[in-house]
């Protein structure tokens, strides 16, 4: 039961059945599968075969599978659909899925889709499309069960039975008053455990956590993580219920935000396309800007290094320490910035904590720096016995500790500062911090080298 | 309604009410709040006040809040509890929450907790504790609604009404045959939309996706992401139903795994403690191992660099290009490895794709490299007009392209190779790749410099 699906074997069987025109076999294979898995199979099929395979699906499963497909394949299918087929699929869509699909389609396809929606749905779709990208409004659906406070439990079940089939979730019902003002919520669990003549008003939960339409979708997803809700009501500024967000959308947002954070943290412009779907040129473009900026910044470090020409031509062994110092500084800074960026994202660290963070990072840096310097000294006494091990150990040890402290302070402070300035903390990640720390480490190293030289070690 | 909770103001009011011994006020404040928010307030309270505040909570809310608290505070409370109070809390716990708490407690506290559970629950807890860490079995709960295939919808509702109050979810009911073999599932939605005399067997979903007890919890969480399930059945090797995992646990796993990935990717040993709860010494320890390894590896780059002493003492300007080349190589590699690590985590990239990945990365690297080389040439003609701009441009341009290609090939291939070797791809992240690429870039640069020199440019 729990085995992994073997997509390659399945594709092969389908290929074979298509050749034999054994559509019944394909149909029974598909009906035993989840829509998202069918979408994967269809996505790997030849694009000429796609409409044929899609038409084998029973109507409802077809619509569910359609939602899970990539936008390219959706477009291909819509262009192959008759008006009747398009209407069948559009009729089965939840509003939020319809919006997601429409957002990715060219104008002529959008027009064709909207022609097949009833006027009310069309209005709702247009309304949702108007909410800012990444807002709660843009990811919500309007298909929820709404109850009135004066209803009985029995009335509530009648209403769920009558209207529930089209709702994204029926398990949390929202109780609204006049003007759609949100008054409370009641779960089907509560309804099932209450006598049929109980008045909703007496059992509904009145302390409700809701989100506003304009709230950032990441904040919405964090509320799901924190409170373990199955759905969250979305209200306008007047506390009127306009929609709901369900946990599965929250999981999608969490995954998207992770991908985005990780991309920003390694200096890639975020994209929500998958790796193979993105063209080589697009990949290059997404990575180019930061590489250029960082390359030009790194030339400053180069110029600084060059300015110590006198020192390293007199004592070329010094150059051997530069990669180690720059590397360690970069790694120290990356460690700190990562911990802080993640802490900020999970709301464990807040902007007011900046001094606490820096104080903690300095202490960590001192411990780390001293241990690194000690190990480095041992290494020097093994590798550079013939040169001046005491001098080299003192210079590189002091530089290691200094670099670690600066790197960890910057790594700790910059993400928090970014947050204070309403920027995404993930931008202050390893590549930027590494570039800054590189320059610092070179300056520290050659200055320490000069000063210690003057001590006559 | 949707406003942010002002924890500081709340804490202040509570402080004041405690002084006035106005416990009623605190109680009514708390009852209007979510358990997780109360836990935050209690967590920030003075540890002597914690038991007093906790005792103000109504019984059920107290248990719900207890689950959300940090283990330190849970331990503190348990030690302050009377036997009666402890029993009240333990009685209300779901089995999976009880397991989570027990895992963090010292042996004497565990004994006290187990003394208050009934023998059946104690057996279940011990069973769950035996499943390997990070397995589906270790995060599941045994509190689900189970139905028999011969029941009617009306029987099913009776059963839900009778047993549902203690279940973690009632919305998905699992249908089992003899020996607890999993036969199907039916949702409360389906039950509500079916006539009362319908036989469960005729409406239950029989194609079920389940997980085995030993399956990795990350794979379980990915199933929730993919299929949008509310809960997933956990079965043993004989397909007997032993528990369920619910979506809220899956969200927790997704967040934990992401934190772990991010930490590994910046060379920090993963920890699930929050930033401030972790001591300075522990932080230093978690970061030390990788820093040491990477520092020692970087000395190899240093030695390589030193071996080109003749070249850079003859032409010190060459040294100015080293930080830029090393930095760009590191950034190129980090970009690629990040994209691949994330793609592997989301199952968009599979081990068999390794050649496709490398071919794609090489093409991206060539485009990126050529653009970087072009911009670099402009910079050289501005900054180094007096020296030998043609020579420097050709040498650094070829080196940039070569470094980009190697960095992106390694960044693309190493995470996939790690996956093939059953290692975590996140280990092959920027710090390791940067260290390898640093050495390569130095070798490329000085060799190119020597060869181009021989052309007499």
mmCIF file with all atom_site columns, N, CA and C in Angstrom, chain A residues 8 37 161 164 167-168 171 189 192 196 225-227 255 258-259 262 266-267 275-276 278 287 299 302 320 335 338 342 360-361 379 408, chain B residues 37 161 164 167-168 171 189 192 196 225-227 255 258-259 262 266-267 275-276 278 287 299 302 320 335 338 342 352 360-361 379 408:
data_model
loop_
_atom_site.group_PDB
_atom_site.id
_atom_site.type_symbol
_atom_site.label_atom_id
_atom_site.label_alt_id
_atom_site.label_comp_id
_atom_site.label_asym_id
_atom_site.label_entity_id
_atom_site.label_seq_id
_atom_site.pdbx_PDB_ins_code
_atom_site.Cartn_x
_atom_site.Cartn_y
_atom_site.Cartn_z
_atom_site.occupancy
_atom_site.B_iso_or_equiv
_atom_site.pdbx_formal_charge
_atom_site.auth_seq_id
_atom_site.auth_comp_id
_atom_site.auth_asym_id
_atom_site.auth_atom_id
_atom_site.pdbx_PDB_model_num
ATOM 1   N N  . UNK A 1 8   ? 7.595   5.332  -14.359 1.00 0.00 ? 8   UNK A N  1
ATOM 2   C CA . UNK A 1 8   ? 8.103   4.877  -15.657 1.00 0.00 ? 8   UNK A CA 1
ATOM 3   C C  . UNK A 1 8   ? 7.352   3.647  -16.150 1.00 0.00 ? 8   UNK A C  1
ATOM 4   N N  . UNK A 1 37  ? -1.023  12.530 -9.204  1.00 0.00 ? 37  UNK A N  1
ATOM 5   C CA . UNK A 1 37  ? -0.172  11.528 -9.858  1.00 0.00 ? 37  UNK A CA 1
ATOM 6   C C  . UNK A 1 37  ? -0.531  11.375 -11.336 1.00 0.00 ? 37  UNK A C  1
ATOM 7   N N  . UNK A 1 161 ? -25.757 19.895 4.089   1.00 0.00 ? 161 UNK A N  1
ATOM 8   C CA . UNK A 1 161 ? -26.169 18.890 3.109   1.00 0.00 ? 161 UNK A CA 1
ATOM 9   C C  . UNK A 1 161 ? -26.521 19.534 1.779   1.00 0.00 ? 161 UNK A C  1
ATOM 10  N N  . UNK A 1 164 ? -23.063 22.003 0.827   1.00 0.00 ? 164 UNK A N  1
ATOM 11  C CA . UNK A 1 164 ? -21.703 21.562 1.131   1.00 0.00 ? 164 UNK A CA 1
ATOM 12  C C  . UNK A 1 164 ? -20.932 20.968 -0.035  1.00 0.00 ? 164 UNK A C  1
ATOM 13  N N  . UNK A 1 167 ? -18.402 23.238 -1.568  1.00 0.00 ? 167 UNK A N  1
ATOM 14  C CA . UNK A 1 167 ? -17.532 24.032 -0.707  1.00 0.00 ? 167 UNK A CA 1
ATOM 15  C C  . UNK A 1 167 ? -16.158 23.394 -0.582  1.00 0.00 ? 167 UNK A C  1
ATOM 16  N N  . UNK A 1 168 ? -15.147 24.251 -0.434  1.00 0.00 ? 168 UNK A N  1
ATOM 17  C CA . UNK A 1 168 ? -13.796 23.719 -0.312  1.00 0.00 ? 168 UNK A CA 1
ATOM 18  C C  . UNK A 1 168 ? -13.633 22.966 1.007   1.00 0.00 ? 168 UNK A C  1
ATOM 19  N N  . UNK A 1 171 ? -15.911 21.506 7.162   1.00 0.00 ? 171 UNK A N  1
ATOM 20  C CA . UNK A 1 171 ? -15.660 21.118 8.544   1.00 0.00 ? 171 UNK A CA 1
ATOM 21  C C  . UNK A 1 171 ? -15.638 22.297 9.500   1.00 0.00 ? 171 UNK A C  1
ATOM 22  N N  . UNK A 1 189 ? -17.354 18.918 14.082  1.00 0.00 ? 189 UNK A N  1
ATOM 23  C CA . UNK A 1 189 ? -17.172 18.080 15.275  1.00 0.00 ? 189 UNK A CA 1
ATOM 24  C C  . UNK A 1 189 ? -18.124 18.543 16.389  1.00 0.00 ? 189 UNK A C  1
ATOM 25  N N  . UNK A 1 192 ? -21.677 17.746 15.520  1.00 0.00 ? 192 UNK A N  1
ATOM 26  C CA . UNK A 1 192 ? -21.991 16.325 15.671  1.00 0.00 ? 192 UNK A CA 1
ATOM 27  C C  . UNK A 1 192 ? -22.158 15.937 17.134  1.00 0.00 ? 192 UNK A C  1
ATOM 28  N N  . UNK A 1 196 ? -29.587 18.105 18.386  1.00 0.00 ? 196 UNK A N  1
ATOM 29  C CA . UNK A 1 196 ? -30.060 18.744 17.152  1.00 0.00 ? 196 UNK A CA 1
ATOM 30  C C  . UNK A 1 196 ? -30.748 20.090 17.365  1.00 0.00 ? 196 UNK A C  1
ATOM 31  N N  . UNK A 1 225 ? 0.702   27.407 10.937  1.00 0.00 ? 225 UNK A N  1
ATOM 32  C CA . UNK A 1 225 ? 1.757   26.676 11.612  1.00 0.00 ? 225 UNK A CA 1
ATOM 33  C C  . UNK A 1 225 ? 1.601   26.817 13.119  1.00 0.00 ? 225 UNK A C  1
ATOM 34  N N  . UNK A 1 226 ? 1.283   28.039 13.566  1.00 0.00 ? 226 UNK A N  1
ATOM 35  C CA . UNK A 1 226 ? 1.214   28.315 14.998  1.00 0.00 ? 226 UNK A CA 1
ATOM 36  C C  . UNK A 1 226 ? -0.037  27.711 15.632  1.00 0.00 ? 226 UNK A C  1
ATOM 37  N N  . UNK A 1 227 ? -1.183  27.925 15.008  1.00 0.00 ? 227 UNK A N  1
ATOM 38  C CA . UNK A 1 227 ? -2.448  27.570 15.654  1.00 0.00 ? 227 UNK A CA 1
ATOM 39  C C  . UNK A 1 227 ? -3.035  26.231 15.217  1.00 0.00 ? 227 UNK A C  1
ATOM 40  N N  . UNK A 1 255 ? 5.871   26.069 1.476   1.00 0.00 ? 255 UNK A N  1
ATOM 41  C CA . UNK A 1 255 ? 6.877   25.494 0.571   1.00 0.00 ? 255 UNK A CA 1
ATOM 42  C C  . UNK A 1 255 ? 7.428   26.550 -0.395  1.00 0.00 ? 255 UNK A C  1
ATOM 43  N N  . UNK A 1 258 ? 9.762   28.877 1.411   1.00 0.00 ? 258 UNK A N  1
ATOM 44  C CA . UNK A 1 258 ? 11.051  28.220 1.667   1.00 0.00 ? 258 UNK A CA 1
ATOM 45  C C  . UNK A 1 258 ? 11.936  28.290 0.443   1.00 0.00 ? 258 UNK A C  1
ATOM 46  N N  . UNK A 1 259 ? 11.344  27.934 -0.697  1.00 0.00 ? 259 UNK A N  1
ATOM 47  C CA . UNK A 1 259 ? 12.119  27.948 -1.929  1.00 0.00 ? 259 UNK A CA 1
ATOM 48  C C  . UNK A 1 259 ? 12.658  29.354 -2.184  1.00 0.00 ? 259 UNK A C  1
ATOM 49  N N  . UNK A 1 262 ? 15.486  30.248 0.270   1.00 0.00 ? 262 UNK A N  1
ATOM 50  C CA . UNK A 1 262 ? 16.716  29.541 -0.050  1.00 0.00 ? 262 UNK A CA 1
ATOM 51  C C  . UNK A 1 262 ? 17.372  30.148 -1.283  1.00 0.00 ? 262 UNK A C  1
ATOM 52  N N  . UNK A 1 266 ? 21.080  32.272 -1.521  1.00 0.00 ? 266 UNK A N  1
ATOM 53  C CA . UNK A 1 266 ? 22.274  31.971 -2.318  1.00 0.00 ? 266 UNK A CA 1
ATOM 54  C C  . UNK A 1 266 ? 22.317  32.836 -3.566  1.00 0.00 ? 266 UNK A C  1
ATOM 55  N N  . UNK A 1 267 ? 21.786  34.049 -3.436  1.00 0.00 ? 267 UNK A N  1
ATOM 56  C CA . UNK A 1 267 ? 21.957  35.060 -4.475  1.00 0.00 ? 267 UNK A CA 1
ATOM 57  C C  . UNK A 1 267 ? 21.372  34.659 -5.815  1.00 0.00 ? 267 UNK A C  1
ATOM 58  N N  . UNK A 1 275 ? 12.956  23.600 -11.638 1.00 0.00 ? 275 UNK A N  1
ATOM 59  C CA . UNK A 1 275 ? 14.290  23.661 -12.223 1.00 0.00 ? 275 UNK A CA 1
ATOM 60  C C  . UNK A 1 275 ? 14.302  23.320 -13.711 1.00 0.00 ? 275 UNK A C  1
ATOM 61  N N  . UNK A 1 276 ? 13.696  22.205 -14.074 1.00 0.00 ? 276 UNK A N  1
ATOM 62  C CA . UNK A 1 276 ? 13.787  21.782 -15.476 1.00 0.00 ? 276 UNK A CA 1
ATOM 63  C C  . UNK A 1 276 ? 12.883  22.596 -16.389 1.00 0.00 ? 276 UNK A C  1
ATOM 64  N N  . UNK A 1 278 ? 12.454  25.743 -16.229 1.00 0.00 ? 278 UNK A N  1
ATOM 65  C CA . UNK A 1 278 ? 13.066  27.038 -16.476 1.00 0.00 ? 278 UNK A CA 1
ATOM 66  C C  . UNK A 1 278 ? 14.149  26.884 -17.543 1.00 0.00 ? 278 UNK A C  1
ATOM 67  N N  . UNK A 1 287 ? 20.429  34.413 -12.189 1.00 0.00 ? 287 UNK A N  1
ATOM 68  C CA . UNK A 1 287 ? 21.635  34.326 -11.356 1.00 0.00 ? 287 UNK A CA 1
ATOM 69  C C  . UNK A 1 287 ? 22.605  35.469 -11.638 1.00 0.00 ? 287 UNK A C  1
ATOM 70  N N  . UNK A 1 299 ? 36.091  42.943 -6.366  1.00 0.00 ? 299 UNK A N  1
ATOM 71  C CA . UNK A 1 299 ? 37.296  43.608 -6.898  1.00 0.00 ? 299 UNK A CA 1
ATOM 72  C C  . UNK A 1 299 ? 37.819  44.634 -5.897  1.00 0.00 ? 299 UNK A C  1
ATOM 73  N N  . UNK A 1 302 ? 40.061  42.805 -3.879  1.00 0.00 ? 302 UNK A N  1
ATOM 74  C CA . UNK A 1 302 ? 41.262  42.612 -4.687  1.00 0.00 ? 302 UNK A CA 1
ATOM 75  C C  . UNK A 1 302 ? 42.175  43.831 -4.626  1.00 0.00 ? 302 UNK A C  1
ATOM 76  N N  . UNK A 1 320 ? 49.532  32.784 1.465   1.00 0.00 ? 320 UNK A N  1
ATOM 77  C CA . UNK A 1 320 ? 48.970  31.448 1.687   1.00 0.00 ? 320 UNK A CA 1
ATOM 78  C C  . UNK A 1 320 ? 47.859  31.482 2.722   1.00 0.00 ? 320 UNK A C  1
ATOM 79  N N  . UNK A 1 335 ? 26.993  31.258 8.722   1.00 0.00 ? 335 UNK A N  1
ATOM 80  C CA . UNK A 1 335 ? 26.342  30.527 9.817   1.00 0.00 ? 335 UNK A CA 1
ATOM 81  C C  . UNK A 1 335 ? 25.433  31.451 10.605  1.00 0.00 ? 335 UNK A C  1
ATOM 82  N N  . UNK A 1 338 ? 22.361  32.840 8.623   1.00 0.00 ? 338 UNK A N  1
ATOM 83  C CA . UNK A 1 338 ? 21.348  31.805 8.420   1.00 0.00 ? 338 UNK A CA 1
ATOM 84  C C  . UNK A 1 338 ? 20.496  31.593 9.661   1.00 0.00 ? 338 UNK A C  1
ATOM 85  N N  . UNK A 1 342 ? 16.464  32.534 9.718   1.00 0.00 ? 342 UNK A N  1
ATOM 86  C CA . UNK A 1 342 ? 15.473  31.504 10.034  1.00 0.00 ? 342 UNK A CA 1
ATOM 87  C C  . UNK A 1 342 ? 14.700  31.878 11.304  1.00 0.00 ? 342 UNK A C  1
ATOM 88  N N  . UNK A 1 360 ? 25.238  37.930 21.778  1.00 0.00 ? 360 UNK A N  1
ATOM 89  C CA . UNK A 1 360 ? 25.358  36.469 21.735  1.00 0.00 ? 360 UNK A CA 1
ATOM 90  C C  . UNK A 1 360 ? 26.367  36.045 20.661  1.00 0.00 ? 360 UNK A C  1
ATOM 91  N N  . UNK A 1 361 ? 26.261  36.681 19.477  1.00 0.00 ? 361 UNK A N  1
ATOM 92  C CA . UNK A 1 361 ? 27.151  36.321 18.372  1.00 0.00 ? 361 UNK A CA 1
ATOM 93  C C  . UNK A 1 361 ? 28.611  36.626 18.702  1.00 0.00 ? 361 UNK A C  1
ATOM 94  N N  . UNK A 1 379 ? 48.768  23.553 13.225  1.00 0.00 ? 379 UNK A N  1
ATOM 95  C CA . UNK A 1 379 ? 49.029  23.340 11.802  1.00 0.00 ? 379 UNK A CA 1
ATOM 96  C C  . UNK A 1 379 ? 50.296  24.098 11.361  1.00 0.00 ? 379 UNK A C  1
ATOM 97  N N  . UNK A 1 408 ? 30.567  37.385 12.496  1.00 0.00 ? 408 UNK A N  1
ATOM 98  C CA . UNK A 1 408 ? 29.374  36.970 13.239  1.00 0.00 ? 408 UNK A CA 1
ATOM 99  C C  . UNK A 1 408 ? 28.540  38.172 13.673  1.00 0.00 ? 408 UNK A C  1
ATOM 100 N N  . UNK B 2 37  ? -0.900  31.108 22.311  1.00 0.00 ? 37  UNK B N  1
ATOM 101 C CA . UNK B 2 37  ? -0.579  32.470 22.741  1.00 0.00 ? 37  UNK B CA 1
ATOM 102 C C  . UNK B 2 37  ? -0.454  32.552 24.259  1.00 0.00 ? 37  UNK B C  1
ATOM 103 N N  . UNK B 2 161 ? -20.277 10.115 17.290  1.00 0.00 ? 161 UNK B N  1
ATOM 104 C CA . UNK B 2 161 ? -20.811 10.831 18.454  1.00 0.00 ? 161 UNK B CA 1
ATOM 105 C C  . UNK B 2 161 ? -20.293 10.236 19.746  1.00 0.00 ? 161 UNK B C  1
ATOM 106 N N  . UNK B 2 164 ? -15.972 10.175 19.250  1.00 0.00 ? 164 UNK B N  1
ATOM 107 C CA . UNK B 2 164 ? -15.267 11.250 18.554  1.00 0.00 ? 164 UNK B CA 1
ATOM 108 C C  . UNK B 2 164 ? -14.613 12.275 19.444  1.00 0.00 ? 164 UNK B C  1
ATOM 109 N N  . UNK B 2 167 ? -10.915 11.923 19.815  1.00 0.00 ? 167 UNK B N  1
ATOM 110 C CA . UNK B 2 167 ? -10.105 11.639 18.635  1.00 0.00 ? 167 UNK B CA 1
ATOM 111 C C  . UNK B 2 167 ? -9.432  12.912 18.128  1.00 0.00 ? 167 UNK B C  1
ATOM 112 N N  . UNK B 2 168 ? -8.250  12.740 17.558  1.00 0.00 ? 168 UNK B N  1
ATOM 113 C CA . UNK B 2 168 ? -7.529  13.907 17.064  1.00 0.00 ? 168 UNK B CA 1
ATOM 114 C C  . UNK B 2 168 ? -8.243  14.481 15.846  1.00 0.00 ? 168 UNK B C  1
ATOM 115 N N  . UNK B 2 171 ? -12.817 13.819 10.971  1.00 0.00 ? 171 UNK B N  1
ATOM 116 C CA . UNK B 2 171 ? -13.310 14.148 9.632   1.00 0.00 ? 171 UNK B CA 1
ATOM 117 C C  . UNK B 2 171 ? -12.959 13.085 8.607   1.00 0.00 ? 171 UNK B C  1
ATOM 118 N N  . UNK B 2 189 ? -17.641 14.503 5.219   1.00 0.00 ? 189 UNK B N  1
ATOM 119 C CA . UNK B 2 189 ? -18.349 15.161 4.127   1.00 0.00 ? 189 UNK B CA 1
ATOM 120 C C  . UNK B 2 189 ? -19.194 14.144 3.347   1.00 0.00 ? 189 UNK B C  1
ATOM 121 N N  . UNK B 2 192 ? -22.072 12.970 5.420   1.00 0.00 ? 192 UNK B N  1
ATOM 122 C CA . UNK B 2 192 ? -23.142 13.962 5.539   1.00 0.00 ? 192 UNK B CA 1
ATOM 123 C C  . UNK B 2 192 ? -23.957 14.042 4.255   1.00 0.00 ? 192 UNK B C  1
ATOM 124 N N  . UNK B 2 196 ? -28.906 8.063  5.323   1.00 0.00 ? 196 UNK B N  1
ATOM 125 C CA . UNK B 2 196 ? -28.529 7.395  6.568   1.00 0.00 ? 196 UNK B CA 1
ATOM 126 C C  . UNK B 2 196 ? -28.384 5.881  6.452   1.00 0.00 ? 196 UNK B C  1
ATOM 127 N N  . UNK B 2 225 ? 1.920   17.591 1.340   1.00 0.00 ? 225 UNK B N  1
ATOM 128 C CA . UNK B 2 225 ? 2.113   18.709 0.409   1.00 0.00 ? 225 UNK B CA 1
ATOM 129 C C  . UNK B 2 225 ? 1.571   18.350 -0.964  1.00 0.00 ? 225 UNK B C  1
ATOM 130 N N  . UNK B 2 226 ? 1.845   17.131 -1.390  1.00 0.00 ? 226 UNK B N  1
ATOM 131 C CA . UNK B 2 226 ? 1.471   16.719 -2.735  1.00 0.00 ? 226 UNK B CA 1
ATOM 132 C C  . UNK B 2 226 ? -0.024  16.459 -2.855  1.00 0.00 ? 226 UNK B C  1
ATOM 133 N N  . UNK B 2 227 ? -0.587  15.721 -1.893  1.00 0.00 ? 227 UNK B N  1
ATOM 134 C CA . UNK B 2 227 ? -1.967  15.266 -2.048  1.00 0.00 ? 227 UNK B CA 1
ATOM 135 C C  . UNK B 2 227 ? -3.007  16.105 -1.315  1.00 0.00 ? 227 UNK B C  1
ATOM 136 N N  . UNK B 2 255 ? 8.355   22.513 8.585   1.00 0.00 ? 255 UNK B N  1
ATOM 137 C CA . UNK B 2 255 ? 9.124   23.633 9.154   1.00 0.00 ? 255 UNK B CA 1
ATOM 138 C C  . UNK B 2 255 ? 10.447  23.143 9.761   1.00 0.00 ? 255 UNK B C  1
ATOM 139 N N  . UNK B 2 258 ? 12.913  22.165 7.103   1.00 0.00 ? 258 UNK B N  1
ATOM 140 C CA . UNK B 2 258 ? 13.446  23.324 6.405   1.00 0.00 ? 258 UNK B CA 1
ATOM 141 C C  . UNK B 2 258 ? 14.532  23.985 7.229   1.00 0.00 ? 258 UNK B C  1
ATOM 142 N N  . UNK B 2 259 ? 14.282  24.118 8.538   1.00 0.00 ? 259 UNK B N  1
ATOM 143 C CA . UNK B 2 259 ? 15.302  24.691 9.416   1.00 0.00 ? 259 UNK B CA 1
ATOM 144 C C  . UNK B 2 259 ? 16.574  23.851 9.336   1.00 0.00 ? 259 UNK B C  1
ATOM 145 N N  . UNK B 2 262 ? 18.427  24.379 6.002   1.00 0.00 ? 262 UNK B N  1
ATOM 146 C CA . UNK B 2 262 ? 19.087  25.680 5.952   1.00 0.00 ? 262 UNK B CA 1
ATOM 147 C C  . UNK B 2 262 ? 20.333  25.668 6.817   1.00 0.00 ? 262 UNK B C  1
ATOM 148 N N  . UNK B 2 266 ? 24.418  25.972 5.564   1.00 0.00 ? 266 UNK B N  1
ATOM 149 C CA . UNK B 2 266 ? 25.431  26.950 5.938   1.00 0.00 ? 266 UNK B CA 1
ATOM 150 C C  . UNK B 2 266 ? 26.340  26.383 7.006   1.00 0.00 ? 266 UNK B C  1
ATOM 151 N N  . UNK B 2 267 ? 26.565  25.070 6.926   1.00 0.00 ? 267 UNK B N  1
ATOM 152 C CA . UNK B 2 267 ? 27.594  24.431 7.729   1.00 0.00 ? 267 UNK B CA 1
ATOM 153 C C  . UNK B 2 267 ? 27.386  24.589 9.221   1.00 0.00 ? 267 UNK B C  1
ATOM 154 N N  . UNK B 2 275 ? 16.881  29.816 18.701  1.00 0.00 ? 275 UNK B N  1
ATOM 155 C CA . UNK B 2 275 ? 18.134  30.560 18.784  1.00 0.00 ? 275 UNK B CA 1
ATOM 156 C C  . UNK B 2 275 ? 18.471  31.005 20.203  1.00 0.00 ? 275 UNK B C  1
ATOM 157 N N  . UNK B 2 276 ? 17.508  31.624 20.870  1.00 0.00 ? 276 UNK B N  1
ATOM 158 C CA . UNK B 2 276 ? 17.824  32.174 22.188  1.00 0.00 ? 276 UNK B CA 1
ATOM 159 C C  . UNK B 2 276 ? 17.881  31.102 23.272  1.00 0.00 ? 276 UNK B C  1
ATOM 160 N N  . UNK B 2 278 ? 19.215  28.243 22.916  1.00 0.00 ? 278 UNK B N  1
ATOM 161 C CA . UNK B 2 278 ? 20.480  27.523 22.798  1.00 0.00 ? 278 UNK B CA 1
ATOM 162 C C  . UNK B 2 278 ? 21.584  28.361 23.444  1.00 0.00 ? 278 UNK B C  1
ATOM 163 N N  . UNK B 2 287 ? 28.690  24.984 15.491  1.00 0.00 ? 287 UNK B N  1
ATOM 164 C CA . UNK B 2 287 ? 29.292  25.621 14.322  1.00 0.00 ? 287 UNK B CA 1
ATOM 165 C C  . UNK B 2 287 ? 30.752  25.224 14.137  1.00 0.00 ? 287 UNK B C  1
ATOM 166 N N  . UNK B 2 299 ? 43.340  25.788 3.765   1.00 0.00 ? 299 UNK B N  1
ATOM 167 C CA . UNK B 2 299 ? 44.794  25.955 3.777   1.00 0.00 ? 299 UNK B CA 1
ATOM 168 C C  . UNK B 2 299 ? 45.410  25.285 2.546   1.00 0.00 ? 299 UNK B C  1
ATOM 169 N N  . UNK B 2 302 ? 45.431  27.807 0.089   1.00 0.00 ? 302 UNK B N  1
ATOM 170 C CA . UNK B 2 302 ? 46.530  28.715 0.455   1.00 0.00 ? 302 UNK B CA 1
ATOM 171 C C  . UNK B 2 302 ? 47.862  28.189 -0.045  1.00 0.00 ? 302 UNK B C  1
ATOM 172 N N  . UNK B 2 320 ? 45.427  40.743 -7.094  1.00 0.00 ? 320 UNK B N  1
ATOM 173 C CA . UNK B 2 320 ? 44.193  41.524 -6.981  1.00 0.00 ? 320 UNK B CA 1
ATOM 174 C C  . UNK B 2 320 ? 43.004  40.779 -7.569  1.00 0.00 ? 320 UNK B C  1
ATOM 175 N N  . UNK B 2 335 ? 24.885  28.967 -5.947  1.00 0.00 ? 335 UNK B N  1
ATOM 176 C CA . UNK B 2 335 ? 23.610  29.104 -6.665  1.00 0.00 ? 335 UNK B CA 1
ATOM 177 C C  . UNK B 2 335 ? 23.148  27.752 -7.190  1.00 0.00 ? 335 UNK B C  1
ATOM 178 N N  . UNK B 2 338 ? 22.239  25.121 -4.432  1.00 0.00 ? 338 UNK B N  1
ATOM 179 C CA . UNK B 2 338 ? 20.973  25.454 -3.786  1.00 0.00 ? 338 UNK B CA 1
ATOM 180 C C  . UNK B 2 338 ? 19.785  25.044 -4.637  1.00 0.00 ? 338 UNK B C  1
ATOM 181 N N  . UNK B 2 342 ? 17.186  22.067 -3.407  1.00 0.00 ? 342 UNK B N  1
ATOM 182 C CA . UNK B 2 342 ? 15.755  22.338 -3.254  1.00 0.00 ? 342 UNK B CA 1
ATOM 183 C C  . UNK B 2 342 ? 14.929  21.481 -4.211  1.00 0.00 ? 342 UNK B C  1
ATOM 184 N N  . UNK B 2 352 ? 18.428  10.064 -11.242 1.00 0.00 ? 352 UNK B N  1
ATOM 185 C CA . UNK B 2 352 ? 18.716  9.692  -12.629 1.00 0.00 ? 352 UNK B CA 1
ATOM 186 C C  . UNK B 2 352 ? 18.894  10.919 -13.528 1.00 0.00 ? 352 UNK B C  1
ATOM 187 N N  . UNK B 2 360 ? 22.710  21.093 -18.241 1.00 0.00 ? 360 UNK B N  1
ATOM 188 C CA . UNK B 2 360 ? 22.025  22.376 -18.084 1.00 0.00 ? 360 UNK B CA 1
ATOM 189 C C  . UNK B 2 360 ? 22.930  23.392 -17.381 1.00 0.00 ? 360 UNK B C  1
ATOM 190 N N  . UNK B 2 361 ? 23.607  22.936 -16.318 1.00 0.00 ? 361 UNK B N  1
ATOM 191 C CA . UNK B 2 361 ? 24.465  23.839 -15.552 1.00 0.00 ? 361 UNK B CA 1
ATOM 192 C C  . UNK B 2 361 ? 25.643  24.341 -16.396 1.00 0.00 ? 361 UNK B C  1
ATOM 193 N N  . UNK B 2 379 ? 35.807  46.763 -16.823 1.00 0.00 ? 379 UNK B N  1
ATOM 194 C CA . UNK B 2 379 ? 36.369  47.243 -15.560 1.00 0.00 ? 379 UNK B CA 1
ATOM 195 C C  . UNK B 2 379 ? 37.898  47.340 -15.665 1.00 0.00 ? 379 UNK B C  1
ATOM 196 N N  . UNK B 2 408 ? 29.667  25.426 -11.360 1.00 0.00 ? 408 UNK B N  1
ATOM 197 C CA . UNK B 2 408 ? 28.272  25.045 -11.585 1.00 0.00 ? 408 UNK B CA 1
ATOM 198 C C  . UNK B 2 408 ? 28.135  23.533 -11.826 1.00 0.00 ? 408 UNK B C  1
#
